[in-house]
Short mmCIF file of C-alpha atoms in Angstrom, two decimals:
data_model
loop_
_atom_site.label_atom_id
_atom_site.label_comp_id
_atom_site.label_asym_id
_atom_site.label_seq_id
_atom_site.Cartn_x
_atom_site.Cartn_y
_atom_site.Cartn_z
CA UNK W 148 88.87 118.91 115.10
CA UNK W 149 87.79 115.78 115.04
CA UNK W 150 85.69 115.96 118.21
CA UNK W 151 83.91 118.45 116.28
CA UNK W 152 83.15 116.45 113.06
CA UNK W 153 82.01 113.64 115.17
CA UNK W 154 79.64 116.19 116.89
CA UNK W 155 78.29 117.54 113.91
CA UNK W 156 77.58 113.80 112.42
CA UNK W 157 75.95 113.81 115.47
CA UNK W 158 73.37 116.21 114.92
CA UNK W 159 73.06 115.77 111.36
CA UNK W 160 72.11 112.26 111.69
CA UNK W 161 69.31 113.09 114.20
CA UNK W 162 68.18 116.14 111.80
CA UNK W 163 68.35 113.94 108.58
CA UNK W 164 67.09 110.41 109.59
CA UNK W 165 64.48 112.09 112.10
CA UNK W 166 61.92 112.37 109.48
CA UNK W 167 61.55 108.26 109.19
CA UNK W 168 58.01 107.72 109.72
CA UNK W 169 58.46 104.27 111.34
CA UNK W 170 61.09 104.85 113.76
CA UNK W 171 62.71 108.08 114.21
CA UNK W 172 65.55 107.28 116.61
CA UNK W 173 67.10 103.79 115.25
CA UNK W 174 69.65 105.78 112.69
CA UNK W 175 70.32 108.13 115.65
CA UNK W 176 70.79 105.43 117.94
CA UNK W 177 72.65 102.90 116.56
CA UNK W 178 75.02 105.92 115.19
CA UNK W 179 75.74 106.91 118.89
CA UNK W 180 76.47 103.58 119.76
CA UNK W 181 78.84 102.57 116.79
CA UNK W 182 80.49 106.62 117.92
CA UNK W 183 81.21 105.31 121.32
CA UNK W 184 82.66 102.11 119.95
CA UNK W 185 85.19 104.39 117.96
CA UNK W 186 86.19 106.46 120.63
CA UNK W 187 87.34 103.29 122.68
CA UNK W 188 89.09 102.11 119.64
CA UNK W 189 90.53 105.38 119.21
CA UNK W 190 91.48 105.03 122.99
CA UNK W 191 93.22 101.90 122.43
CA UNK W 192 94.88 102.83 119.18
CA UNK W 193 96.12 106.24 120.63
CA UNK W 194 97.87 104.36 123.69
CA UNK W 195 99.54 101.01 121.88
CA UNK W 196 103.00 102.29 119.86
CA UNK W 197 102.48 102.48 116.49
CA UNK W 198 105.41 100.22 115.74
CA UNK W 199 103.93 97.37 117.55
CA UNK W 200 101.49 97.55 114.38
CA UNK W 201 103.36 96.51 111.45
CA UNK W 202 104.03 92.96 113.30
CA UNK W 203 100.53 92.33 111.97
CA UNK W 204 100.85 93.86 108.70
CA UNK W 205 101.12 90.79 106.53
CA UNK W 206 98.08 88.69 108.45
CA UNK W 207 96.32 91.73 108.39
CA UNK W 208 96.42 91.95 104.62
CA UNK W 209 95.75 88.55 103.63
CA UNK W 210 92.72 88.49 106.24
CA UNK W 211 91.47 91.46 104.61
CA UNK W 212 91.83 89.55 101.06
CA UNK W 213 90.01 86.61 102.46
CA UNK W 214 86.95 89.02 103.70
CA UNK W 215 86.37 90.75 100.57
CA UNK W 216 86.78 87.19 98.66
CA UNK W 217 83.77 86.17 101.45
CA UNK W 218 81.99 89.00 100.43
CA UNK W 219 81.81 88.10 96.59
CA UNK W 220 81.70 84.31 97.17
CA UNK W 221 80.78 83.75 100.04
CA UNK W 222 77.04 81.84 101.11
CA UNK W 223 74.08 83.82 101.41
CA UNK W 224 73.81 83.68 105.25
CA UNK W 225 77.37 85.31 105.52
CA UNK W 226 77.48 88.06 102.67
CA UNK W 227 74.96 90.43 101.85
CA UNK W 228 73.67 92.56 98.74
CA UNK W 229 71.99 95.62 99.33
CA UNK W 230 70.46 97.60 96.61
CA UNK W 231 72.57 95.50 93.68
CA UNK W 232 75.88 95.78 95.76
CA UNK W 233 77.48 93.10 97.48
CA UNK W 234 79.97 94.85 100.23
CA UNK W 235 78.80 93.63 103.58
CA UNK W 236 79.11 90.61 105.86
CA UNK W 237 76.92 89.52 108.65
CA UNK W 238 79.01 86.99 111.01
CA UNK W 239 77.29 84.16 111.98
CA UNK W 240 73.72 85.69 110.35
CA UNK W 241 73.43 88.34 113.59
CA UNK W 242 72.02 91.21 113.19
CA UNK W 243 75.34 93.40 112.77
CA UNK W 244 76.82 93.89 109.61
CA UNK W 245 80.44 94.89 108.67
CA UNK W 246 81.95 96.38 105.91
CA UNK W 247 85.43 94.77 104.75
CA UNK W 248 86.43 97.42 102.17
CA UNK W 249 86.81 100.00 105.27
CA UNK W 250 88.44 97.62 107.46
CA UNK W 251 90.97 97.26 104.00
CA UNK W 252 91.88 100.73 104.09
CA UNK W 253 93.54 100.76 107.66
CA UNK W 254 95.19 97.76 107.32
CA UNK W 255 96.35 98.70 103.74
CA UNK W 256 98.27 101.44 104.84
CA UNK W 257 99.75 99.78 107.70
CA UNK W 258 101.02 97.05 105.34
CA UNK W 259 101.95 99.38 102.51
CA UNK W 260 104.04 101.57 105.43
CA UNK W 261 105.35 98.49 106.82
CA UNK W 262 106.70 97.15 103.35
CA UNK W 263 107.98 100.42 101.66
CA UNK W 264 109.63 101.18 104.68
CA UNK W 265 111.63 97.72 105.07
CA UNK W 266 112.24 97.96 101.43
CA UNK W 267 114.47 101.22 101.70
CA UNK W 268 116.26 102.28 98.20
CA UNK W 269 114.95 98.90 96.45
CA UNK W 270 111.42 100.60 96.39
CA UNK W 271 112.76 102.66 93.32
CA UNK W 272 113.61 99.31 91.25
CA UNK W 273 111.25 97.73 88.87
CA UNK W 274 110.96 93.99 90.05
CA UNK W 275 111.50 94.70 93.62
CA UNK W 276 109.42 97.58 93.90
CA UNK W 277 106.98 98.99 91.09
CA UNK W 278 106.01 95.17 90.25
CA UNK W 279 104.89 93.68 93.73
CA UNK W 280 103.56 97.28 94.92
CA UNK W 281 101.21 97.09 91.47
CA UNK W 282 99.98 93.61 92.39
CA UNK W 283 98.98 94.11 95.77
CA UNK W 284 97.30 97.55 94.84
CA UNK W 285 95.77 95.64 91.82
CA UNK W 286 94.30 92.82 93.81
CA UNK W 287 92.84 95.25 96.10
CA UNK W 288 91.54 97.45 93.53
CA UNK W 289 89.81 94.61 92.16
CA UNK W 290 88.18 93.23 94.44
CA UNK W 291 86.67 96.09 95.76
CA UNK W 292 85.48 97.20 92.54
CA UNK W 293 83.86 93.97 91.75
CA UNK W 294 81.46 94.50 94.64
CA UNK W 295 81.14 97.21 93.05
CA UNK W 296 82.25 100.20 94.57
CA UNK W 297 83.96 102.77 92.24
CA UNK W 298 84.50 105.17 94.90
CA UNK W 299 86.22 102.98 98.15
CA UNK W 300 88.19 101.80 95.20
CA UNK W 301 89.19 105.49 94.15
CA UNK W 302 90.12 105.92 97.79
CA UNK W 303 92.59 102.66 98.55
CA UNK W 304 94.00 103.34 95.00
CA UNK W 305 94.82 107.14 96.28
CA UNK W 306 96.18 106.19 99.45
CA UNK W 307 98.77 103.55 97.88
CA UNK W 308 99.90 106.09 95.20
CA UNK W 309 100.41 108.63 97.68
CA UNK W 310 102.53 106.26 100.27
CA UNK W 311 104.21 104.51 97.22
CA UNK W 312 105.57 108.14 96.21
CA UNK W 313 105.85 109.60 99.73
CA UNK W 314 108.52 106.31 100.38
CA UNK W 315 110.93 107.65 97.26
CA UNK W 316 109.28 105.97 93.90
CA UNK W 317 110.86 106.69 90.78
CA UNK W 318 109.03 109.22 89.11
CA UNK W 319 109.15 107.01 86.11
CA UNK W 320 107.64 104.08 87.51
CA UNK W 321 105.29 106.36 88.93
CA UNK W 322 103.47 107.84 85.32
CA UNK W 323 103.61 104.58 83.88
CA UNK W 324 101.44 103.45 86.54
CA UNK W 325 99.33 106.20 86.62
CA UNK W 326 99.01 105.85 83.15
CA UNK W 327 97.53 102.41 83.41
CA UNK W 328 95.43 103.17 86.19
CA UNK W 329 93.60 106.16 84.37
CA UNK W 330 93.17 104.10 81.12
CA UNK W 331 91.81 100.87 83.59
CA UNK W 332 89.36 103.42 85.35
CA UNK W 333 88.40 104.95 81.91
CA UNK W 334 87.75 101.38 80.50
CA UNK W 335 85.69 100.74 83.61
CA UNK W 336 83.42 103.87 83.29
CA UNK W 337 82.52 103.30 79.67
CA UNK W 338 81.94 99.28 79.73
CA UNK W 339 78.94 99.93 82.92
CA UNK W 340 76.35 101.85 81.89
CA UNK W 341 75.25 103.33 85.35
CA UNK W 342 78.65 104.56 85.86
CA UNK W 343 78.40 106.21 82.36
CA UNK W 344 74.97 107.46 83.69
CA UNK W 345 76.44 109.03 86.27
CA UNK W 346 79.26 110.67 83.95
CA UNK W 347 76.58 112.32 82.21
CA UNK W 348 74.71 113.49 84.90
CA UNK W 349 77.83 115.36 86.30
CA UNK W 350 78.28 116.93 82.90
CA UNK W 351 74.59 118.34 82.25
CA UNK W 352 72.50 117.55 85.62
CA UNK W 353 69.71 119.51 84.47
CA UNK W 354 68.66 117.73 81.21
CA UNK W 355 67.30 114.52 82.98
CA UNK W 356 66.81 116.03 86.25
CA UNK W 357 63.82 113.18 87.34
CA UNK W 358 65.62 110.87 86.35
CA UNK W 359 69.65 109.58 86.12
CA UNK W 360 70.65 113.47 87.33
CA UNK W 361 68.24 113.06 90.37
CA UNK W 362 70.37 112.72 92.71
CA UNK W 363 72.38 115.51 91.63
CA UNK W 364 69.72 117.84 90.96
CA UNK W 365 68.54 117.17 94.33
CA UNK W 366 71.90 117.95 96.21
CA UNK W 367 72.26 121.27 94.40
CA UNK W 368 68.90 122.19 95.28
CA UNK W 369 69.53 121.78 99.05
CA UNK W 370 72.79 123.64 98.82
CA UNK W 371 71.31 126.55 96.93
CA UNK W 372 68.08 126.79 98.57
CA UNK W 373 70.45 127.27 101.80
CA UNK W 374 71.55 130.53 100.87
CA UNK W 375 74.41 132.29 102.96
CA UNK W 376 73.26 131.80 106.09
CA UNK W 377 71.06 128.25 105.91
CA UNK W 378 67.75 127.88 106.57
CA UNK W 379 68.27 126.57 110.22
CA UNK W 380 69.10 123.48 112.62
CA UNK W 381 66.74 121.35 111.77
CA UNK W 382 64.74 122.80 108.95
CA UNK W 383 66.16 120.90 105.83
CA UNK W 384 63.35 120.29 103.10
CA UNK W 385 65.36 117.92 100.98
CA UNK W 386 65.43 115.41 103.69
CA UNK W 387 61.76 114.79 103.55
CA UNK W 388 61.94 112.01 101.22
CA UNK W 389 63.76 114.41 98.50
CA UNK W 390 67.27 113.69 98.76
CA UNK W 391 68.42 109.83 98.70
CA UNK W 392 71.21 108.46 101.18
CA UNK W 393 70.51 111.54 102.98
CA UNK W 394 71.74 110.27 105.84
CA UNK W 395 75.41 108.70 104.14
CA UNK W 396 76.47 110.05 101.20
CA UNK W 397 74.57 112.75 100.49
CA UNK W 398 74.91 114.17 104.33
CA UNK W 399 76.63 117.13 103.39
CA UNK W 400 74.09 118.48 101.52
CA UNK W 401 71.74 118.60 104.40
CA UNK W 402 74.22 120.50 106.18
CA UNK W 403 74.41 122.84 103.34
CA UNK W 404 71.11 123.66 102.89
CA UNK W 405 70.53 123.70 107.23
CA UNK W 406 73.95 126.28 107.87
CA UNK W 407 73.87 127.66 104.44
CA UNK W 408 77.33 129.39 102.62
CA UNK W 409 78.98 130.11 105.68
CA UNK W 410 78.74 126.37 107.44
CA UNK W 411 79.73 124.54 104.57
CA UNK W 412 82.67 126.57 104.27
CA UNK W 413 83.28 126.22 108.18
CA UNK W 414 83.09 122.18 107.34
CA UNK W 415 85.49 122.51 104.71
CA UNK W 416 87.68 124.14 106.64
CA UNK W 417 87.98 121.39 109.57
CA UNK W 418 88.84 119.08 106.68
CA UNK W 419 91.47 121.43 105.73
CA UNK W 420 92.83 121.55 109.84
CA UNK W 421 92.58 117.71 109.38
CA UNK W 422 94.89 117.39 106.33
CA UNK W 423 97.31 120.41 107.93
CA UNK W 424 97.86 118.47 111.01
CA UNK W 425 97.84 114.95 109.98
CA UNK W 426 100.84 115.84 107.29
CA UNK W 427 102.59 117.83 110.23
CA UNK W 428 102.78 114.50 112.31
CA UNK W 429 104.20 112.79 108.94
CA UNK W 430 106.25 115.30 108.86
CA UNK W 431 107.67 114.90 112.10
CA UNK W 432 107.47 111.66 112.69
CA UNK W 433 110.72 110.05 113.75
CA UNK W 434 111.44 106.92 111.38
CA UNK W 435 110.08 106.29 107.81
CA UNK W 436 107.60 103.54 108.75
CA UNK W 437 106.04 106.83 111.37
CA UNK W 438 105.95 108.87 108.46
CA UNK W 439 104.06 106.50 105.57
CA UNK W 440 101.67 105.31 108.21
CA UNK W 441 100.89 109.24 109.03
CA UNK W 442 100.40 110.19 105.78
CA UNK W 443 98.50 106.74 104.70
CA UNK W 444 95.91 108.32 107.31
CA UNK W 445 95.96 111.73 106.48
CA UNK W 446 95.51 111.18 102.62
CA UNK W 447 92.53 108.81 103.67
CA UNK W 448 90.53 111.06 105.75
CA UNK W 449 91.10 113.97 102.91
CA UNK W 450 91.08 112.48 99.72
CA UNK W 451 87.57 110.44 100.99
CA UNK W 452 86.04 114.02 102.27
CA UNK W 453 87.26 115.75 98.78
CA UNK W 454 84.88 112.51 97.06
CA UNK W 455 82.10 113.46 98.91
CA UNK W 456 82.10 117.25 98.97
CA UNK W 457 82.92 116.85 95.16
CA UNK W 458 79.90 114.66 94.85
CA UNK W 459 77.52 116.75 96.71
CA UNK W 460 78.23 120.18 95.33
CA UNK W 461 78.14 118.85 91.80
CA UNK W 462 82.20 119.21 91.19
CA UNK W 463 82.44 115.48 90.40
CA UNK W 464 80.53 112.80 89.52
CA UNK W 465 78.57 110.97 92.17
CA UNK W 466 81.07 108.08 94.13
CA UNK W 467 78.93 106.86 96.84
CA UNK W 468 81.40 107.25 99.78
CA UNK W 469 80.81 108.74 103.14
CA UNK W 470 81.78 112.26 104.58
CA UNK W 471 84.02 110.95 107.46
CA UNK W 472 83.26 111.44 110.81
CA UNK W 473 79.49 112.50 109.44
CA UNK W 474 78.02 110.26 107.56
CA UNK W 475 75.54 107.55 108.97
CA UNK W 476 78.16 104.05 109.67
CA UNK W 477 78.94 101.57 111.66
CA UNK W 478 81.99 100.20 110.21
CA UNK W 479 83.53 103.41 108.53
CA UNK W 480 83.32 105.29 111.03
CA UNK W 481 84.96 102.63 113.94
CA UNK W 482 87.68 102.14 111.29
CA UNK W 483 88.29 106.14 111.11
CA UNK W 484 88.61 106.68 114.35
CA UNK W 485 90.78 103.62 114.78
CA UNK W 486 93.02 105.76 112.42
CA UNK W 487 92.89 108.96 114.20
CA UNK W 488 93.91 107.11 116.85
CA UNK W 489 97.19 106.05 115.44
CA UNK W 490 97.68 109.82 114.20
CA UNK W 491 97.85 110.61 117.76
CA UNK W 492 100.12 107.78 118.72
CA UNK W 493 103.08 109.05 116.04
CA UNK W 494 102.12 112.71 117.40
CA UNK W 495 103.38 111.66 121.06
CA UNK W 496 107.16 110.76 119.21
CA UNK W 497 107.09 114.13 117.10
CA UNK W 498 107.56 116.71 120.20
CA UNK W 499 111.61 117.04 119.37
CA UNK W 500 114.75 114.95 118.55
CA UNK W 501 114.80 113.90 122.39
CA UNK W 502 112.70 111.07 121.49
CA UNK W 503 111.46 108.07 119.09
CA UNK W 504 109.24 105.68 119.15
CA UNK W 505 109.80 102.13 121.26
CA UNK W 506 110.98 100.20 119.21
CA UNK W 507 109.44 96.52 117.64
CA UNK W 508 111.00 94.84 120.60
CA UNK W 509 109.88 97.05 123.17
CA UNK W 510 112.85 98.64 123.63
CA UNK W 511 112.63 102.87 123.85
CA UNK W 512 115.23 104.41 121.46
CA UNK W 513 116.73 107.95 122.89
CA UNK W 514 118.22 109.57 120.38
CA UNK W 515 121.00 112.03 121.42
CA UNK W 516 120.73 116.15 120.78
CA UNK W 517 123.63 116.33 118.57
CA UNK W 518 125.58 118.79 120.61
CA UNK W 519 125.67 117.28 123.40
CA UNK W 520 127.08 113.62 121.41
CA UNK W 521 129.77 115.99 119.68
CA UNK W 522 131.12 117.15 123.07
CA UNK W 523 131.29 113.88 124.32
#
């Protein structure tokens, strides 16, 4: 299913970016290069036992915090500002960029799965569970929000809440955390004019179709003109300078215009299959760490796809997150494929009660059949 989504991504990046009069092959060329890198990384994470990554969870999360700080306060030749946002790093001034917030999603999942599984029942405590969890989640959300990037902040928040809940957190603590987070996001939305504009555009997109609602209206026009069967592959009209970010955040609207309602339903079905398979891997994982790791990765992919599809269909305000595996992008595509490799590695040890993943020391643990053990 992920392979099909990646092929759709190649097709749509080629279709949506091929109208560039300067270099129609620029984006598709870079996208394919990053896809190849992502597949290689996927093969690596699929081959390395997932239990080994927990050894690097603490150094990894510290590195993430440093990188996010460099994005905000680093020198200009390292930290790049694009369209009023500081989200990218260009190491040593090289012509390649990386987005630390994408790296933060995967590392945070590894760290939180390790932390929660090691805590055990203590995760239900207020001082040993909720407080340190809230501090780490809050630190990452604040750093990403300062870039500013509301969409990625929501994804990281959702990942943290779901893993924390799956680890057995107290419902009262969950309710307190969600209440505080809801109030915080509400204040942030009200105090930023551009966020309020997105909310108004969502509530009534036709009130200002050439102003604050332009992006939302063009997405709806693209989806609506696609009809039932679509206008045909490559035949989208909105990609000719009408729809902003047609290769990244709004690529789902181009797909909907070219393939219609049937194609959009097919795309949504693919992500539903990813959700089903991912959470099944989590349920069948042989240890708590693997269960939380698979839960976090699946939640990330599914929730981010929901945000993107909801935005282009006018179901939620625009949040500016890429569609996993489909949107153009380097850091996002490579890191997401690396996460899929982790899921595949966990699934190797989810085929029955006879095997478990290698222990952190490298020894292979074998679970005995209960009936045979009883006879012995």
